[in-house]
Short mmCIF file of C-alpha atoms and ligand atoms in Angstrom, two decimals:
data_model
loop_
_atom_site.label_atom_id
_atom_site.label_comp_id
_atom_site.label_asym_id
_atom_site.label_seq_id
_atom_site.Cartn_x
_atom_site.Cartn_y
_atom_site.Cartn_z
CA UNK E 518 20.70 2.26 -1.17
CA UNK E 519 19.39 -0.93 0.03
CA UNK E 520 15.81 -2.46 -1.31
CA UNK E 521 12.88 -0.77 0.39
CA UNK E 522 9.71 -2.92 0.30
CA UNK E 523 6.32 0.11 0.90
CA UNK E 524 3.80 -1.40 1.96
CA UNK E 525 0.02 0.68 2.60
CA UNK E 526 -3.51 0.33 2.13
CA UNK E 527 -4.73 1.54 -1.33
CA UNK E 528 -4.51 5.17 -1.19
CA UNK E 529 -1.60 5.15 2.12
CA UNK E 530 0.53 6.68 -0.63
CA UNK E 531 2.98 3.73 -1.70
CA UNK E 532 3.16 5.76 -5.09
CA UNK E 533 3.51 9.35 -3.78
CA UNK E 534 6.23 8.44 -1.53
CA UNK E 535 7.80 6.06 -4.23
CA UNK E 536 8.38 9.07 -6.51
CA UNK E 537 10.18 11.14 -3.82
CA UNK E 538 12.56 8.35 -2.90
CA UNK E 539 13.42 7.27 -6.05
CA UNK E 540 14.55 10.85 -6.82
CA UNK E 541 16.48 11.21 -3.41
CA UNK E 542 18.10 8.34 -3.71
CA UNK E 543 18.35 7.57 -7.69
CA UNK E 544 16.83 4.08 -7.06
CA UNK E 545 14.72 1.96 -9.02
CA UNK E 546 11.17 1.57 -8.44
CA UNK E 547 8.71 -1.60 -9.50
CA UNK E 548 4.95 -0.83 -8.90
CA UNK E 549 3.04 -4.03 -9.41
CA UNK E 550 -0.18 -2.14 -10.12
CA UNK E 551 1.62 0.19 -12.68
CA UNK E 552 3.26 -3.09 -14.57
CA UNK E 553 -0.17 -4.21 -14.70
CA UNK E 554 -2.07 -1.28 -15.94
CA UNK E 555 0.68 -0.83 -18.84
CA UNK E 556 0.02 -4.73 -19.60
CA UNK E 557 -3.78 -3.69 -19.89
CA UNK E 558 -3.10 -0.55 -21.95
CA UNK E 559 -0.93 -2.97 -24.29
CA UNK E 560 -3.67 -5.12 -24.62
CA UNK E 561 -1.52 -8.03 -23.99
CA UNK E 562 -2.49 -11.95 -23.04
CA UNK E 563 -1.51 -10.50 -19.30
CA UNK E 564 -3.65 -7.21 -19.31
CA UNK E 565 -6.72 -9.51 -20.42
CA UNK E 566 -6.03 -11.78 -17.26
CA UNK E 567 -5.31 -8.82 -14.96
CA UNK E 568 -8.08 -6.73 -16.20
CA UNK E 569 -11.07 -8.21 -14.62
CA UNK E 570 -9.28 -8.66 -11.42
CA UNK E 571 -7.90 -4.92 -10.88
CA UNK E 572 -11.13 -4.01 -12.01
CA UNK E 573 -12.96 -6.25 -9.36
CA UNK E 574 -10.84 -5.51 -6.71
CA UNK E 575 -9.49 -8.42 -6.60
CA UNK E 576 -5.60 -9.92 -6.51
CA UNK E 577 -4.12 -11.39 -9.20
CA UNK E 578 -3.31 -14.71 -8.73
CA UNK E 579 0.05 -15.53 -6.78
CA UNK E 580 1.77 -17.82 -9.55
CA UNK E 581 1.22 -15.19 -11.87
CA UNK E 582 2.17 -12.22 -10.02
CA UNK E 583 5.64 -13.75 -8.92
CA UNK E 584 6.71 -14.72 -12.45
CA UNK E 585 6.07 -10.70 -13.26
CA UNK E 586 7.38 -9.80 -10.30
CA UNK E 587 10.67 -11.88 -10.90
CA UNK E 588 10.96 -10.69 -14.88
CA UNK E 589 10.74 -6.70 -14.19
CA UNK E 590 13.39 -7.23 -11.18
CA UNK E 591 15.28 -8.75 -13.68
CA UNK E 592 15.66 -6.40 -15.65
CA UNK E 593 16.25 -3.16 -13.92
CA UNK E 594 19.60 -1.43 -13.91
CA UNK E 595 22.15 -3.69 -11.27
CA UNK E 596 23.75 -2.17 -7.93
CA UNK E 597 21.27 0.71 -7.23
CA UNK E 598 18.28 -0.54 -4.87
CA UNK E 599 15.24 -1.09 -5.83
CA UNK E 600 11.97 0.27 -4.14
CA UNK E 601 8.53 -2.33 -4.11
CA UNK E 602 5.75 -0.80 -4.15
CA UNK E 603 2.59 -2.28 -4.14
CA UNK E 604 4.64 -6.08 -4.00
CA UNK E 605 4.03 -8.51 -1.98
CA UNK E 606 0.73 -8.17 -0.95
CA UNK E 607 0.57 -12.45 0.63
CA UNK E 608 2.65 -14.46 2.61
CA UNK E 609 3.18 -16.46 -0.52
CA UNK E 610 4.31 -13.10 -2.13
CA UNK E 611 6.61 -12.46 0.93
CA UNK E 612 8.21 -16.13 1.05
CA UNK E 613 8.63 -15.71 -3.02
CA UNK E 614 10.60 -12.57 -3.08
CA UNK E 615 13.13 -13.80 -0.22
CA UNK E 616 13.78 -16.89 -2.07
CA UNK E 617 14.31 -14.47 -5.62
CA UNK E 618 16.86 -12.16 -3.99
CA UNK E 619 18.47 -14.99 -1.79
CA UNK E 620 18.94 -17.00 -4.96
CA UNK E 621 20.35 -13.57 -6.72
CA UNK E 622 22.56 -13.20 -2.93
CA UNK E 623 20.64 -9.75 -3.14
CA UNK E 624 19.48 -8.36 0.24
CA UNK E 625 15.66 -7.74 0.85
CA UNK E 626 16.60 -4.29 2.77
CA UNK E 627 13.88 -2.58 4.69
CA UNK E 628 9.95 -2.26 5.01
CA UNK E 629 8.49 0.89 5.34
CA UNK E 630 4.84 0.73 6.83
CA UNK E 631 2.24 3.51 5.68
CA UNK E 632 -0.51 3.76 8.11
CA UNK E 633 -3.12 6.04 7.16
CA UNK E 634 -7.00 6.60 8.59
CA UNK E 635 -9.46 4.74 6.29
CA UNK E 636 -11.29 8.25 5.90
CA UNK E 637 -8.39 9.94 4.79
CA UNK E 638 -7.79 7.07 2.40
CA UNK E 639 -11.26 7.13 0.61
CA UNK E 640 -10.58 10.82 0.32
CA UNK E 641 -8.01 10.87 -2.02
CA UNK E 642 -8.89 7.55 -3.93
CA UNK E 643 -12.02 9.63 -4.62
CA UNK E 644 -9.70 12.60 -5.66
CA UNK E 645 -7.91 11.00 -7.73
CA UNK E 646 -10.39 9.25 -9.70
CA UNK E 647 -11.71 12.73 -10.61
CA UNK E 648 -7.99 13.83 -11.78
CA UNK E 649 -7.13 10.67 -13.12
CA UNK E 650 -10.41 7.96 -13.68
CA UNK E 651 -8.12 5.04 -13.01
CA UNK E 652 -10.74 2.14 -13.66
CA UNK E 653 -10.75 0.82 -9.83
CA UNK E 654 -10.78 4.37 -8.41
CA UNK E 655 -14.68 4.11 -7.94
CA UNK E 656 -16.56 3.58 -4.36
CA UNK E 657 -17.39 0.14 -4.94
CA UNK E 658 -14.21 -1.07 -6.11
CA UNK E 659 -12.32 0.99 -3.30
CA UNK E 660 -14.55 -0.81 -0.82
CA UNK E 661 -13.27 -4.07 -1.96
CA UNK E 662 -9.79 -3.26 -2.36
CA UNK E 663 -10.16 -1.60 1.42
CA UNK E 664 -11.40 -5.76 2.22
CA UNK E 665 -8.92 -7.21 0.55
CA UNK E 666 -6.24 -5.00 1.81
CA UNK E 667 -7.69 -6.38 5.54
CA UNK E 668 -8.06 -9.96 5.00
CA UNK E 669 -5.09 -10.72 2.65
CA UNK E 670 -2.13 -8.00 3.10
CA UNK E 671 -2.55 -6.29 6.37
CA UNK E 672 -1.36 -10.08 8.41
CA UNK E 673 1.32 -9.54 6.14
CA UNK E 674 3.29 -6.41 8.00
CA UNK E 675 3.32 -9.12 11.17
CA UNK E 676 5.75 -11.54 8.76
CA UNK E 677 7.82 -8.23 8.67
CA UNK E 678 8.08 -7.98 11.98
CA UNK E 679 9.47 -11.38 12.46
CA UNK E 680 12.08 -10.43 9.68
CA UNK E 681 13.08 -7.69 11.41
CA UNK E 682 12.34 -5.27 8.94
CA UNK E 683 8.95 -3.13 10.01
CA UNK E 684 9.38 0.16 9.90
CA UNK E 685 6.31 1.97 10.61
CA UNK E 686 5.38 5.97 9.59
CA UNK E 687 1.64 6.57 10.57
CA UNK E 688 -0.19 9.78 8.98
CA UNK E 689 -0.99 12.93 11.02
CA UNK E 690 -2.30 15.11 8.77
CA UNK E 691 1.11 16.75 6.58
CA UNK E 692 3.38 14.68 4.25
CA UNK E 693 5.78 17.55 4.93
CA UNK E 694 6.21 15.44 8.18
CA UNK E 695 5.49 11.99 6.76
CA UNK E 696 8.45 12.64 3.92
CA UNK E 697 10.63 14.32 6.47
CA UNK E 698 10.47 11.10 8.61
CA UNK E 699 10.85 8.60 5.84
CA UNK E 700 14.06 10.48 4.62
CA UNK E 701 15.54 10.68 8.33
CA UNK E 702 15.35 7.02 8.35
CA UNK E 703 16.16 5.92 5.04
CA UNK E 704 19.60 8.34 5.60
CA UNK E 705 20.67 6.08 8.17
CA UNK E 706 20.37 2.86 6.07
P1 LIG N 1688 -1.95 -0.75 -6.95
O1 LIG N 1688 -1.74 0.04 -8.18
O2 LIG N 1688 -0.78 -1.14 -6.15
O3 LIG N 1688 -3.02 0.03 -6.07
P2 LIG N 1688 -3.30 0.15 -4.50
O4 LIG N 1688 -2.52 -0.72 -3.60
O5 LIG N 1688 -4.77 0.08 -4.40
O6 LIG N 1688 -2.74 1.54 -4.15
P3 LIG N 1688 -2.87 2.91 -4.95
O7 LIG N 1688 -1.93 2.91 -6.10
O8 LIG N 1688 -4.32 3.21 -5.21
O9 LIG N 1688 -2.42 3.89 -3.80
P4 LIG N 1688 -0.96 4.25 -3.31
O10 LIG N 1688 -0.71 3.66 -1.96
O11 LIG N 1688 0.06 4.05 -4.36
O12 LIG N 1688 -1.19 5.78 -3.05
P5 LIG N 1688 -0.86 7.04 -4.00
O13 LIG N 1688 0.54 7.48 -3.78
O14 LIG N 1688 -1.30 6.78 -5.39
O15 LIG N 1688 -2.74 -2.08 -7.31
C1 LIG N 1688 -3.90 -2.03 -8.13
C2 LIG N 1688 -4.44 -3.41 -8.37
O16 LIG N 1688 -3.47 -4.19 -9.11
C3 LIG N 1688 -4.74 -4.28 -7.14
O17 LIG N 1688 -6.02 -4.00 -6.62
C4 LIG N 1688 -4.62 -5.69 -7.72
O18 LIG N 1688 -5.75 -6.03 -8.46
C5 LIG N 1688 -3.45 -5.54 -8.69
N1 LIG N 1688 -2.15 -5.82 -8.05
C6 LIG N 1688 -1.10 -4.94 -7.89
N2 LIG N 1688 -0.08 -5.52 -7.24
C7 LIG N 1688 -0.46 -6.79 -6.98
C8 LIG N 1688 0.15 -7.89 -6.31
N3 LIG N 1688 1.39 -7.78 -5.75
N4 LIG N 1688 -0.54 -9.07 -6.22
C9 LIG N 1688 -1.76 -9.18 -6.76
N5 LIG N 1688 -2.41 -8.17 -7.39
C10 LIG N 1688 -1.77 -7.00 -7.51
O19 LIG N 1688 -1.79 8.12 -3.31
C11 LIG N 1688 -3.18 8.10 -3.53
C12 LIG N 1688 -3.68 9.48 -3.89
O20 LIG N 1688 -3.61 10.31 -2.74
C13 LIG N 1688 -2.84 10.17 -4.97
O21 LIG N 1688 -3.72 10.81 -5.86
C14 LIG N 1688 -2.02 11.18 -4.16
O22 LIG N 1688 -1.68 12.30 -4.94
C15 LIG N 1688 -3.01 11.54 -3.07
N6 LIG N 1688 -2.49 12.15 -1.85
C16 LIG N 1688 -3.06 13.21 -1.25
N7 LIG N 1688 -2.41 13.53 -0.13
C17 LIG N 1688 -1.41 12.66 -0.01
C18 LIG N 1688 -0.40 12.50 0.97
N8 LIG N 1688 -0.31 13.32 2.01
N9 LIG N 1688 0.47 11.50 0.84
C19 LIG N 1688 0.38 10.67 -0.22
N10 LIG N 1688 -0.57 10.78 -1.18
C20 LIG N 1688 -1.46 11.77 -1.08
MG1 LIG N 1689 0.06 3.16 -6.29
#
């Protein structure tokens, strides 16, 4: 399978859908946030840095987040694909990861756009932090990430479009549907 870059709104389900692909298709999968919460859980000299942020709502800064970025590509298995989830989330992200896989003569593949009501999306962030407590998973925090998400990522899917590679799946109320769609699109690549 080729790379597949998901791209969402916190909550649009970049994780959910991750999971289901990544068994369909026996790809690898890099989730920016995950890397990061495992760094915090670690208590490395990273997870201090990205702590505040994440917990802030906030991005962590560019530099930072490419060198990761570049390190865990690195060093997943060769030849199989590898889904992005939650990566890039600026144009400086975007322009980053073309150079990495041009320099590696690796293909950036396809973006698959999750476009989901903001009601829906407060919903199950508020869901989940009752299943899970993840430590931005509270109304305040999921306000801010909802900003950031506008003002930083959202332009984003437009430098997509340009490549050539927007794919959009928009949420009507079954992820029946939502997966079935995904699939009968990702079969064809
Ligand atoms: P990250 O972990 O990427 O969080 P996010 O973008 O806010 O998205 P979520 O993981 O909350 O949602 P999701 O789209 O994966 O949805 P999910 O499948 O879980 O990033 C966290 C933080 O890390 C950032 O705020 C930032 O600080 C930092 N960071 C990460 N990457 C960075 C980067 N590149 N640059 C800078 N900083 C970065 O679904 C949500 C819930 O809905 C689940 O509980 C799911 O079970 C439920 N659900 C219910 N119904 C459905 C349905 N029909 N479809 C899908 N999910 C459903
Ligand atoms: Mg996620």
């Amino acid at each position: 399978m080729k790379n597949i870059i998901i791209f969402g709104a916190p909550g649009s389900g970049k994780g959910t859908y991750s999971d289901e692909i990544v068994s369909r298709y026996n790809m690898g999968h890099i989730s920016t946030g995950d890397v990061l919460r495992g760094e915090i859980k670690n208590g490395t000299e990273l997870g201090k840095i990205a702590d505040g942020y994440i917990q802030n709502g906030q991005l962590i800064p560019d530099e930072l987040m490419i060198n990761i970025l570049a390190k865990t590509y690195d060093a997943m298995p060769a030849g199989k694909g590898v889904i992005f989830d939650g990566f890039p989330r600026t144009i400086a992200q975007a322009e980053a990861l073309k150079q990495m896989l041009a320099e590696r003569k690796h293909d950036m593949g396809v973006m698959i756009e999750l476009v989901v009501d903001e009601e829906t999306l407060l919903a199950r962030l508020l869901n989940r932090a009752k299943e899970q407590g993840r430590a931005d998973d509270n109304e305040e925090t999921i306000k801010k990430r909802f900003a950031v998400y506008h003002n930083q990522t959202a332009p984003l899917a437009e430098w997509f479009e340009k490549e050539g590679m927007r794919n959009t799946f928009t949420w009507k109320g079954s992820k029946e549907q939502m997966l079935s769609e995904i699939f009968a699109f990702l079969d064809k690549q």
